[in-house]
Coordinates of C-alpha atoms in Angstrom, one line a residue:
Chain A
M1 CA 0.0 0.0 0.0
G2 CA 1.8 3.2 1.1
Y3 CA 1.5 6.4 -0.8
G4 CA 0.3 4.5 -3.9
S5 CA -2.5 2.6 -2.1
K6 CA -6.1 2.9 -3.2
S7 CA -7.8 3.0 0.2
I8 CA -7.5 3.0 3.9
G9 CA -10.5 1.7 6.0
K10 CA -13.7 3.2 4.7
Y11 CA -11.8 5.9 2.7
Q12 CA -11.2 5.5 -1.0
F13 CA -8.4 7.7 -2.3
V14 CA -9.2 9.8 -5.3
R15 CA -6.1 11.9 -6.0
T16 CA -3.3 13.8 -4.3
I17 CA -4.2 17.4 -3.6
G18 CA -1.2 18.6 -1.7
E19 CA 2.4 17.6 -1.0
G20 CA 4.9 18.8 1.5
T21 CA 8.2 17.6 2.8
F22 CA 6.5 16.1 5.8
A23 CA 3.1 14.9 4.5
K24 CA 0.9 14.3 1.6
V25 CA -2.7 15.3 1.4
K26 CA -5.1 13.2 -0.6
L27 CA -8.7 13.7 -1.5
A28 CA -10.7 10.6 -0.5
L29 CA -14.3 9.4 -0.5
D30 CA -15.8 8.2 2.8
I31 CA -17.8 5.3 1.4
S32 CA -19.9 5.0 4.6
K33 CA -21.3 8.5 4.2
N34 CA -20.6 9.1 0.5
Q35 CA -18.8 12.3 1.5
Y36 CA -15.4 13.7 0.5
V37 CA -12.7 14.1 3.0
A38 CA -9.1 15.2 3.0
V39 CA -6.6 12.7 4.4
K40 CA -3.2 13.9 5.5
I41 CA -0.7 11.1 5.3
I42 CA 2.4 11.3 7.4
D43 CA 5.4 9.0 7.4
K44 CA 5.9 7.7 10.9
C45 CA 9.6 7.6 10.6
M46 CA 9.7 11.3 10.0
V47 CA 7.8 11.9 13.2
L48 CA 10.1 9.6 15.1
E49 CA 13.3 11.1 13.6
G50 CA 12.1 14.5 14.6
N51 CA 11.3 13.3 18.1
L52 CA 7.8 14.7 17.6
K53 CA 5.9 11.7 19.0
V54 CA 4.6 13.3 22.1
Q55 CA 3.8 16.5 20.4
V56 CA 1.9 14.9 17.6
Q57 CA -0.2 13.0 20.1
R58 CA -0.9 16.1 22.1
E59 CA -1.9 18.1 19.0
I60 CA -4.3 15.5 17.8
K61 CA -6.0 15.6 21.1
T62 CA -6.2 19.4 20.9
M63 CA -7.6 19.4 17.4
R64 CA -10.4 17.2 18.6
L65 CA -11.7 20.0 20.8
L66 CA -11.8 22.6 18.1
N67 CA -15.3 23.0 16.7
H68 CA -15.7 26.2 14.7
P69 CA -17.2 26.9 11.3
N70 CA -14.0 28.5 10.1
I71 CA -11.7 25.8 11.2
V72 CA -11.2 22.5 9.3
R73 CA -12.5 19.8 11.5
I74 CA -10.6 16.6 12.2
H75 CA -12.7 13.4 12.0
E76 CA -10.4 10.6 13.0
V77 CA -6.8 9.4 13.0
I78 CA -5.7 6.0 11.6
G79 CA -2.4 4.4 12.2
T80 CA -0.6 1.6 10.4
K81 CA 2.9 0.2 10.8
T82 CA 4.5 3.0 8.9
K83 CA 2.0 5.8 8.5
I84 CA -0.4 8.1 10.3
Y85 CA -3.5 9.2 8.5
I86 CA -5.4 12.3 9.7
V87 CA -8.9 12.5 8.3
M88 CA -10.3 16.0 8.0
D89 CA -13.1 18.0 6.2
Y90 CA -12.5 18.4 2.5
V91 CA -12.7 22.0 1.6
S92 CA -13.4 22.3 -2.1
G93 CA -12.4 25.8 -3.0
G94 CA -8.7 25.5 -2.7
Q95 CA -6.1 27.6 -0.9
L96 CA -6.3 31.3 -0.5
S97 CA -2.8 31.5 -1.9
D98 CA -4.0 30.0 -5.2
K99 CA -6.8 32.6 -5.3
L100 CA -4.4 35.4 -4.6
S101 CA -2.1 34.2 -7.3
Y102 CA -4.7 34.6 -10.0
V103 CA -6.8 37.5 -8.8
K104 CA -3.9 39.5 -7.5
R105 CA -5.8 41.5 -4.9
L106 CA -9.2 41.1 -3.4
K107 CA -12.0 43.7 -3.2
E108 CA -12.2 45.3 0.2
S109 CA -15.5 43.7 1.1
E110 CA -14.2 40.2 0.3
A111 CA -10.9 40.8 2.1
R112 CA -12.7 42.0 5.1
K113 CA -15.1 39.1 5.2
L114 CA -12.2 36.6 5.1
F115 CA -10.2 38.6 7.7
Q116 CA -13.3 38.6 10.0
Q117 CA -13.6 34.8 9.6
L118 CA -9.9 34.4 10.2
I119 CA -9.9 36.5 13.4
D120 CA -13.0 34.7 14.6
A121 CA -11.3 31.4 14.2
V122 CA -8.0 32.6 15.7
D123 CA -9.8 34.2 18.7
Y124 CA -11.7 30.9 19.3
C125 CA -8.5 28.9 19.4
H126 CA -6.6 31.5 21.5
N127 CA -9.4 31.4 24.1
R128 CA -8.7 27.7 24.4
G129 CA -4.9 28.1 24.6
V130 CA -4.3 26.8 21.1
Y131 CA -2.0 28.6 18.7
H132 CA -1.4 28.0 15.1
R133 CA 2.1 29.4 14.7
D134 CA 2.1 29.0 11.0
L135 CA -0.7 31.1 9.6
K136 CA -0.3 31.8 5.9
P137 CA -2.5 31.8 2.8
E138 CA -1.5 28.2 2.0
N139 CA -3.2 27.2 5.3
L140 CA -6.4 29.1 4.6
L141 CA -8.9 27.2 2.6
L142 CA -12.0 28.4 0.9
D143 CA -15.2 26.4 0.7
S144 CA -17.6 26.4 -2.2
K145 CA -19.4 29.5 -0.8
G146 CA -16.2 31.4 -0.5
N147 CA -16.0 31.1 3.3
L148 CA -12.7 30.7 5.0
K149 CA -11.5 27.6 6.9
V150 CA -8.2 27.5 8.7
S151 CA -6.4 24.2 8.3
D152 CA -3.8 22.6 10.6
F153 CA -4.7 24.5 13.7
G154 CA -2.9 22.7 16.5
L155 CA -0.7 20.8 14.1
S156 CA 2.3 23.1 14.3
A157 CA 4.6 20.2 15.0
L158 CA 3.9 18.7 11.6
Q159 CA 4.2 22.0 9.8
K160 CA 7.3 23.9 10.7
R161 CA 10.1 21.6 10.0
G162 CA 11.3 21.4 6.5
E163 CA 9.1 24.0 5.0
M164 CA 10.7 26.9 6.7
V165 CA 14.2 25.9 5.6
S166 CA 13.3 24.9 2.1
T167 CA 11.3 28.0 1.0
A168 CA 13.3 30.8 2.5
C169 CA 11.3 33.3 0.6
G170 CA 7.9 31.8 1.6
S171 CA 7.0 31.1 5.1
P172 CA 9.2 33.5 7.0
C173 CA 7.3 36.4 5.3
Y174 CA 4.4 35.7 7.6
M175 CA 6.5 35.3 10.7
A176 CA 6.4 37.7 13.6
P177 CA 9.7 39.4 14.5
E178 CA 9.8 37.8 17.9
L179 CA 9.8 34.3 16.2
L180 CA 12.9 35.2 14.3
T181 CA 15.0 35.7 17.4
N182 CA 14.1 32.3 18.8
R183 CA 13.5 33.6 22.2
G184 CA 10.4 32.6 24.1
Y185 CA 7.3 34.1 22.5
D186 CA 3.6 34.5 23.0
G187 CA 1.8 32.3 20.5
A188 CA -1.3 34.5 20.4
A189 CA 0.6 37.7 19.5
A190 CA 2.6 35.8 16.8
D191 CA -0.6 34.5 15.2
I192 CA -2.1 38.0 15.2
W193 CA 1.0 39.4 13.4
S194 CA 0.6 36.7 10.7
C195 CA -3.1 37.7 10.3
G196 CA -1.9 41.3 9.7
V197 CA 0.5 40.2 6.9
I198 CA -2.3 38.1 5.4
L199 CA -4.7 41.1 5.5
F200 CA -2.1 43.3 3.9
E201 CA -1.6 40.8 1.2
M202 CA -5.3 40.4 0.4
L203 CA -5.7 44.1 0.1
S204 CA -2.6 44.9 -1.8
G205 CA -1.8 41.8 -3.8
S206 CA 1.8 41.7 -2.5
L207 CA 3.6 41.0 0.7
P208 CA 4.5 43.7 3.2
F209 CA 7.9 42.1 3.8
N210 CA 9.6 40.5 1.0
D211 CA 13.2 40.0 0.0
C212 CA 15.0 37.1 -1.5
N213 CA 17.9 37.8 0.8
I214 CA 16.9 36.3 4.1
I215 CA 19.0 38.7 6.1
N216 CA 17.4 41.7 4.5
L217 CA 14.0 40.1 5.0
Y218 CA 14.5 39.6 8.7
E219 CA 15.8 43.1 9.0
K220 CA 12.6 44.5 7.4
I221 CA 10.4 42.3 9.7
Y222 CA 12.3 43.4 12.8
K223 CA 11.7 47.0 12.0
A224 CA 8.3 46.5 10.6
D225 CA 9.6 48.2 7.5
Y226 CA 6.9 48.2 4.9
A227 CA 5.0 50.7 2.7
F228 CA 1.3 50.9 2.0
P229 CA 0.2 51.1 -1.6
A230 CA -1.4 54.3 -2.6
W231 CA -5.0 52.9 -2.7
F232 CA -5.1 51.9 1.0
T233 CA -7.7 53.9 3.0
E234 CA -6.9 55.4 6.3
A235 CA -9.1 52.8 8.1
Q236 CA -7.2 50.0 6.4
K237 CA -3.8 51.5 7.2
N238 CA -4.9 52.1 10.8
I239 CA -5.8 48.4 11.5
I240 CA -2.8 47.0 9.8
W241 CA -0.5 49.4 11.5
R242 CA -1.8 48.3 14.9
I243 CA -1.3 44.7 14.0
L244 CA 2.2 44.9 12.4
N245 CA 3.6 46.3 15.6
P246 CA 7.1 44.7 16.2
N247 CA 6.6 44.9 19.9
A248 CA 4.6 41.8 20.7
K249 CA 3.6 43.2 24.1
T250 CA 1.8 46.3 22.7
R251 CA 0.5 44.6 19.6
V252 CA -3.4 44.5 19.3
T253 CA -5.1 41.4 20.5
A254 CA -7.9 39.5 18.6
Q255 CA -10.4 41.1 20.9
E256 CA -9.1 44.6 20.2
I257 CA -9.2 43.9 16.4
M258 CA -12.9 42.9 16.8
E259 CA -13.6 46.3 18.3
D260 CA -12.0 48.1 15.4
A261 CA -14.4 50.2 13.3
W262 CA -13.1 48.9 9.9
F263 CA -13.4 45.3 11.2
Q264 CA -16.9 45.8 12.5
V265 CA -18.4 46.6 9.1
H266 CA -20.9 43.9 8.3
Y267 CA -19.4 41.6 10.9
V268 CA -21.4 38.6 11.7
P269 CA -19.9 36.5 14.5
A270 CA -19.7 32.8 13.8
P271 CA -22.3 30.8 15.7
I272 CA -20.8 29.3 18.9
Y273 CA -21.1 25.6 18.9
E274 CA -22.1 24.0 22.1
C275 CA -18.9 22.6 23.6
E276 CA -18.6 19.0 24.7
G277 CA -21.2 18.1 22.2
E278 CA -23.8 18.3 24.9
D279 CA -26.4 19.2 22.3
A280 CA -24.8 18.0 19.2
Y281 CA -24.6 14.5 20.6
D282 CA -28.0 14.6 22.2
V283 CA -30.6 12.1 21.1
P284 CA -31.1 12.3 17.3
A285 CA -33.6 14.9 16.2
A286 CA -36.2 12.3 15.4
F287 CA -36.0 11.1 18.9
E288 CA -36.5 14.6 20.3
L289 CA -39.6 15.1 18.3
V290 CA -41.1 12.0 19.7
E291 CA -40.2 13.1 23.2
E292 CA -41.8 16.5 22.8
M293 CA -45.0 15.0 21.5
E294 CA -44.9 12.7 24.4
A295 CA -44.4 15.6 26.8
D296 CA -47.4 17.4 25.2
K297 CA -49.6 14.4 25.7
Q298 CA -48.6 14.3 29.3
I299 CA -49.9 17.7 30.2
P300 CA -53.5 16.6 30.6
N301 CA -52.4 13.4 32.4
P302 CA -53.7 13.8 35.9
S303 CA -50.8 12.1 37.6
S304 CA -47.8 14.3 37.4
F305 CA -45.4 11.7 38.8
I306 CA -42.4 10.9 36.7
N307 CA -41.8 7.4 35.3
A308 CA -39.1 5.8 37.4
F309 CA -37.1 4.7 34.4
K310 CA -37.0 8.3 33.2
L311 CA -35.6 9.3 36.6
I312 CA -33.0 6.6 36.4
A313 CA -31.9 7.5 32.8
M314 CA -31.6 11.1 33.9
S315 CA -29.5 10.4 36.9
Q316 CA -25.7 10.5 36.8
D317 CA -25.5 7.1 38.3
L318 CA -25.5 5.4 34.9
D319 CA -23.2 7.9 33.3
L320 CA -20.0 6.2 32.2
S321 CA -18.4 9.2 30.5
G322 CA -16.2 9.6 33.5
L323 CA -14.1 6.7 32.2
F324 CA -12.8 8.9 29.4
E325 CA -12.1 12.1 31.4
E326 CA -8.7 13.2 32.6
K327 CA -8.6 13.6 36.4
D328 CA -8.7 17.4 36.1
E329 CA -11.4 17.9 33.6
V330 CA -14.4 16.8 35.6
K331 CA -17.6 17.7 33.8
V332 CA -19.8 19.7 36.1
K333 CA -23.3 18.6 36.4
V334 CA -25.4 19.4 39.4
M335 CA -28.9 18.5 40.4
L336 CA -30.9 20.8 42.6
V337 CA -34.3 20.2 44.1
S338 CA -37.2 22.6 44.0
D339 CA -40.5 22.2 45.8
H340 CA -42.3 24.7 43.6
T341 CA -44.2 24.2 40.4
I342 CA -42.3 24.0 37.1
H343 CA -43.4 27.5 36.2
D344 CA -42.3 29.0 39.5
T345 CA -39.0 27.1 39.3
M346 CA -38.3 28.5 35.8
T347 CA -39.0 32.0 37.1
K348 CA -36.5 31.4 39.9
I349 CA -33.9 30.2 37.5
Q350 CA -34.4 33.3 35.4
A351 CA -33.9 35.5 38.5
A352 CA -30.8 33.6 39.5
A353 CA -29.4 34.1 36.0
E354 CA -30.0 37.8 36.3
D355 CA -28.3 37.9 39.6
A356 CA -25.2 36.2 38.1
N357 CA -25.3 38.6 35.1
L358 CA -26.3 35.9 32.7
L359 CA -28.5 36.2 29.7
A360 CA -31.2 33.5 29.9
E361 CA -33.1 32.0 27.0
R362 CA -36.0 29.7 27.7
S363 CA -37.3 26.9 25.6
N364 CA -40.0 24.7 27.2
N365 CA -38.5 23.6 30.5
K366 CA -35.0 24.3 29.6
M367 CA -33.0 27.4 30.2
K368 CA -29.8 28.2 28.3
M369 CA -27.6 30.9 29.7
H370 CA -24.7 32.9 28.4
P371 CA -22.7 35.7 29.8
S372 CA -24.2 39.1 29.2
G373 CA -22.2 42.3 29.0
K374 CA -21.0 45.1 26.8
L375 CA -18.0 43.3 25.2
P376 CA -18.6 41.8 21.8
R377 CA -20.0 38.3 22.2
R378 CA -17.0 36.5 20.8
S379 CA -14.5 37.9 23.1
Q380 CA -16.4 36.8 26.2
P381 CA -14.8 34.2 28.3
Y382 CA -16.1 30.9 26.8
F383 CA -19.1 29.9 28.9
N384 CA -22.3 28.0 28.5
L385 CA -24.7 26.9 31.1
S386 CA -28.0 25.2 31.0
A387 CA -30.7 24.3 33.5
E388 CA -33.5 21.8 32.9
V389 CA -36.5 21.4 35.1
I390 CA -38.1 18.0 35.4
E391 CA -41.2 17.4 37.5
V392 CA -40.8 14.3 39.6
A393 CA -43.9 14.5 41.7
P394 CA -46.4 17.3 42.4
L395 CA -44.4 20.2 43.7
Q396 CA -41.2 18.3 43.5
C397 CA -38.9 19.3 40.6
V398 CA -35.4 18.4 39.8
I399 CA -33.2 21.0 38.2
E400 CA -30.4 19.6 36.2
I401 CA -27.6 22.2 35.7
S402 CA -24.9 21.4 33.3
K403 CA -21.9 23.5 32.3
S404 CA -19.7 23.2 29.3
A405 CA -16.0 24.2 29.5
G406 CA -15.6 27.7 30.9
E407 CA -15.3 29.7 34.0
V408 CA -16.2 28.0 37.2
A409 CA -16.7 31.3 39.1
M410 CA -19.7 32.4 37.2
Y411 CA -21.2 29.0 37.4
K412 CA -20.8 28.8 41.2
E413 CA -22.3 32.3 41.5
F414 CA -25.3 31.1 39.6
C415 CA -25.8 27.9 41.6
K416 CA -25.4 29.8 44.9
S417 CA -27.9 32.4 43.8
L418 CA -30.4 29.7 42.7
S419 CA -30.1 27.7 45.9
S420 CA -30.9 30.7 48.0
L421 CA -34.0 31.3 45.9
L422 CA -35.3 27.8 46.2
Chain B
M1 CA -4.4 -19.8 37.3
S2 CA -6.1 -18.8 34.2
S3 CA -6.5 -15.2 35.4
F4 CA -2.8 -15.2 36.3
F5 CA -2.1 -16.0 32.7
T6 CA -4.4 -13.5 31.2
C7 CA -2.8 -10.9 33.4
L8 CA 0.7 -11.8 32.1
C9 CA -0.5 -11.7 28.5
V10 CA -2.3 -8.4 28.7
K11 CA 0.7 -6.9 30.4
A12 CA 3.0 -8.1 27.7
G13 CA 1.1 -6.1 25.2
Y14 CA -1.9 -6.9 23.2
K15 CA 0.0 -7.8 20.1
K16 CA -0.5 -11.4 21.1
K17 CA -2.8 -13.7 19.1
G18 CA -5.9 -15.0 20.6
S19 CA -9.3 -13.7 21.5
D20 CA -8.0 -10.3 22.7
D21 CA -6.2 -9.6 19.5
P22 CA -7.3 -6.2 18.2
S23 CA -8.3 -7.5 14.8
V24 CA -10.4 -10.3 16.4
L25 CA -12.0 -7.8 18.8
A26 CA -12.7 -5.4 15.9
S27 CA -14.4 -8.1 13.9
Q28 CA -16.7 -8.9 16.9
T29 CA -17.5 -5.3 17.8
Y30 CA -18.5 -2.0 16.4
F31 CA -14.9 -0.8 16.7
S32 CA -12.2 -0.6 14.0
V33 CA -8.8 -2.1 14.7
N34 CA -7.4 1.4 15.4
E35 CA -10.2 2.1 17.8
V36 CA -9.5 -1.1 19.7
E37 CA -5.8 0.0 19.9
A38 CA -6.9 3.4 21.2
L39 CA -9.1 1.7 23.7
Y40 CA -6.1 -0.3 24.9
D41 CA -4.5 3.0 25.9
L42 CA -7.6 3.9 28.0
F43 CA -7.6 0.4 29.4
K44 CA -4.0 0.6 30.4
K45 CA -4.7 3.8 32.2
L46 CA -7.8 2.5 34.0
S47 CA -6.3 -0.9 34.9
S48 CA -3.2 0.5 36.4
S49 CA -4.7 3.3 38.6
I50 CA -4.5 1.2 41.8
I51 CA -2.9 -2.1 41.0
D52 CA -0.9 -2.3 37.8
D53 CA -1.9 -5.7 36.7
G54 CA -3.6 -5.2 33.4
L55 CA -7.1 -5.9 34.9
I56 CA -9.7 -3.4 35.9
H57 CA -10.8 -4.1 39.5
K58 CA -14.0 -2.7 40.9
E59 CA -12.2 -0.1 42.9
E60 CA -10.4 1.1 39.8
F61 CA -13.8 1.3 38.0
Q62 CA -15.2 3.3 40.9
L63 CA -12.2 5.5 41.1
A64 CA -12.5 6.5 37.4
L65 CA -16.3 7.2 37.7
F66 CA -16.4 8.9 41.1
R67 CA -12.7 9.9 41.7
N68 CA -13.2 7.8 44.8
S69 CA -12.3 4.1 44.9
S70 CA -14.6 3.2 47.8
K71 CA -17.8 4.9 46.7
Q72 CA -20.3 2.2 46.0
N73 CA -23.3 2.5 43.8
L74 CA -26.0 0.0 42.8
F75 CA -25.9 1.0 39.2
V76 CA -22.2 1.0 38.9
D77 CA -22.1 -2.4 40.5
R78 CA -24.5 -3.7 37.9
V79 CA -22.6 -2.2 35.0
F80 CA -19.4 -3.8 36.4
D81 CA -21.1 -7.2 36.7
L82 CA -22.3 -6.9 33.1
F83 CA -18.8 -5.9 31.8
D84 CA -17.3 -8.8 33.8
F85 CA -19.1 -11.5 31.9
K86 CA -16.6 -14.2 33.0
H87 CA -17.7 -13.4 36.6
N88 CA -14.2 -13.5 38.0
G89 CA -14.4 -10.1 39.7
V90 CA -12.2 -8.2 37.2
I91 CA -12.6 -6.7 33.7
E92 CA -10.1 -8.0 31.2
F93 CA -9.3 -6.1 28.0
G94 CA -11.5 -8.3 25.8
E95 CA -14.5 -7.9 28.1
F96 CA -13.9 -4.1 28.2
V97 CA -13.9 -3.8 24.5
R98 CA -16.9 -6.1 23.9
S99 CA -18.9 -4.4 26.6
L100 CA -18.1 -0.9 25.5
S101 CA -19.2 -1.8 21.9
V102 CA -22.8 -1.6 23.1
F103 CA -22.1 2.0 24.0
H104 CA -20.8 2.9 20.6
P105 CA -23.0 5.5 18.9
R106 CA -23.2 3.2 15.9
A107 CA -24.4 0.2 17.9
P108 CA -28.0 -0.7 17.1
A109 CA -30.7 0.5 19.5
S110 CA -31.9 -3.1 20.0
D111 CA -28.5 -4.0 21.6
K112 CA -28.8 -1.0 23.9
I113 CA -32.3 -1.8 24.9
T114 CA -31.4 -5.4 25.8
F115 CA -28.3 -4.2 27.7
L116 CA -30.4 -1.9 29.8
F117 CA -33.0 -4.5 30.5
R118 CA -30.3 -6.9 31.8
L119 CA -28.9 -4.1 33.9
Y120 CA -32.2 -3.3 35.5
D121 CA -33.0 -7.0 36.1
L122 CA -31.0 -6.8 39.3
R123 CA -31.5 -10.4 40.3
Q124 CA -31.2 -11.8 36.8
T125 CA -34.5 -13.5 36.7
G126 CA -35.4 -12.4 33.2
Y127 CA -37.9 -9.9 34.5
I128 CA -37.8 -6.5 36.1
E129 CA -39.9 -6.9 39.2
R130 CA -41.6 -4.2 41.2
E131 CA -39.2 -4.8 44.1
E132 CA -36.2 -4.3 41.8
L133 CA -37.6 -1.1 40.5
K134 CA -38.1 0.2 44.0
D135 CA -34.5 -0.8 45.0
M136 CA -33.3 1.3 42.0
V137 CA -35.4 4.3 42.9
L138 CA -34.3 4.2 46.5
A139 CA -30.6 3.9 45.4
L140 CA -31.0 6.8 43.1
L141 CA -32.7 9.0 45.7
S142 CA -30.1 8.2 48.3
E143 CA -27.5 9.8 46.0
S144 CA -29.6 12.9 45.3
D145 CA -30.9 15.8 47.4
L146 CA -34.4 14.8 46.4
L147 CA -36.5 14.1 49.4
L148 CA -39.6 12.2 48.6
S149 CA -42.1 10.8 51.0
D150 CA -42.8 7.0 51.0
D151 CA -46.2 7.7 49.5
M152 CA -44.6 9.7 46.7
I153 CA -42.1 6.9 46.0
E154 CA -45.0 4.3 45.9
S155 CA -46.9 6.6 43.5
I156 CA -43.9 6.8 41.2
I157 CA -43.5 3.1 41.2
D158 CA -47.2 2.4 40.7
K159 CA -47.4 4.8 37.8
T160 CA -44.3 3.2 36.3
M161 CA -45.6 -0.3 36.6
M162 CA -48.9 0.8 35.1
E163 CA -47.2 2.3 32.1
V164 CA -44.7 -0.4 31.4
D165 CA -46.2 -3.7 32.7
T166 CA -48.9 -3.7 30.0
K167 CA -49.8 -7.4 30.7
G168 CA -50.4 -6.5 34.3
D169 CA -48.6 -9.5 35.9
G170 CA -46.6 -7.4 38.3
M171 CA -43.3 -7.7 36.4
I172 CA -41.8 -6.3 33.3
D173 CA -40.6 -8.7 30.6
L174 CA -38.2 -7.9 27.7
E175 CA -41.1 -7.5 25.3
E176 CA -42.9 -4.9 27.5
W177 CA -39.6 -3.2 28.0
K178 CA -38.9 -2.9 24.2
E179 CA -42.4 -1.5 23.6
F180 CA -41.9 1.1 26.4
V181 CA -38.5 2.2 25.1
A182 CA -39.8 2.5 21.6
K183 CA -42.2 5.1 22.9
N184 CA -39.5 6.8 25.1
P185 CA -36.3 6.5 23.1
S186 CA -34.4 8.9 25.5
L187 CA -34.3 6.1 28.0
I188 CA -31.4 4.4 26.2
K189 CA -29.4 7.6 26.1
P190 CA -27.1 6.5 29.0
V191 CA -26.1 3.5 26.8
T192 CA -24.5 5.7 24.2
L193 CA -21.1 7.3 24.9
P194 CA -20.3 10.1 22.4
D195 CA -16.7 9.9 23.5
L196 CA -16.4 6.6 21.7
E197 CA -17.1 8.3 18.4
D198 CA -13.7 10.0 18.4
I199 CA -11.8 7.7 20.6
T200 CA -8.8 7.7 18.1
L201 CA -8.5 11.4 18.7
A202 CA -8.7 11.2 22.5
F203 CA -6.1 8.4 22.8
P204 CA -3.9 8.9 19.7
S205 CA -0.8 7.3 21.0
F206 CA -1.7 4.0 19.2
V207 CA -0.7 5.6 15.9
M208 CA 2.9 5.2 16.9
D209 CA 2.6 1.5 17.8
S210 CA -0.1 0.4 15.5
N211 CA 0.3 -3.0 14.1
V212 CA -2.1 -2.6 11.3
Q213 CA -0.6 -3.6 8.0
D214 CA 0.0 -0.9 5.4

């Protein structure tokens, strides 16, 4: 088999769509879903030679947690004696670098949309402590609708080596000055710098820093020595100038970019996915429908006692997901008891949410809560909370509170506030 | 003696031939060979948390679920017994993979329904009796802050038996159970572990030692 093989598992290879020193990317058909995927094929000996074993494993685990519309999603990894296959979304529109090579520069509206999606994705990852470290148009893919998807987030170990050395005039052009000195650096600030270079390139059609002599190139990057083309507007210059700041400490952050007036034009934040798949993995939609109808039928039912099996299925006693969790990432799920009616209990949850400065959204007997505040939504600390009320007996309700990854403090505040109201 | 041998074999790695070979396990379960290899990583972690002998003891199972090795729970006891189908008090790798297969999101609902029935049939008589149902409700309540009067508990159990025991013989058989779950599919939700869907991403170290042929 090897590189020339026709398939691996349920994936049938179609053709090679990318080749690097470290890996090869192939288009493949997932025959179980009749859906195209991209498969990155890595030679195991390369990983072992580079002593990247631990890092590769850590990065695969990290990628699993990234679930954002502007980030290429990883489906699974497959290992054989000599190769590692990373199965990902296939993004059909190709690389941004290809597009830039034939259209030269983009219209402001398109460049802004792609930049907004890029910053959205970058901010999402930075909030989770994940840094790309090699953002460049080759890693930015476009889907069939022209939306941006960042590839290889969290895969920096598999990126850097080889490519940097081989294309002296390529990759370093996007690198932040602090990366060139090889001292410790802040991954977030370095990614932001690369975003600035990419924005410059989209708007101008050429790189801000470019020189085939590597020494001269580094020199220019250090000093942030670049010139704006004549057609750049003041607003464009302003945002780029704030990003291409050689001092990483005073460089703008993703959150500050999101507050920029130029950035804000027609900005639609990407929908936040429920973390932990709480909802995504819920009972399939068809099941939910049945359940809701069931619930409707139950309203006229004179006995408002819960079915014991429902109570058992709801409880945490049967939950085996703890087997998969690391010791420190205990999922928080709490049950509170209320001796009020469902309606009164929901009102109390709403009040507790307000006390804890949370925005509450009610659907039937479930309340979803997000942080409220004046900051743009995306730059909020990541946080999601939900409370569901289930009637167990007349005037005996159980409130199931679950929290996805995020700040514990706000969650505790809410629980405390709710307990005092009950 | 036989468990002593199993222990040695599992410890020596699972590349051995036999019933615990990843390709054999993959052919008998809803897992791929790579997924079985990833599960071995999880198994190693769980089976070495207290005694590093390549077997999951009940205390290790409790430790993983409750972060506490001595916390007992009726439901966890039942799950452990069902996983330990050789009934020798420990879960071996083969038992672990074959049991978890029912929890795979791709496993058919019928397997999950039967698994749950066996779990609730505490005394393994082939029926879920009223008494067993009450034991489970009491066990559940003792773990929660829910304070229900005896009357309320009786009402819940009466209502449940009325809804599920359609033949009215005072106990629930597998057929009645299947009918009830068909109407209330969320009941089998605990028998699906979404984590199994991307187990290769959660425990990727197998990619380095995988024995799958190219």
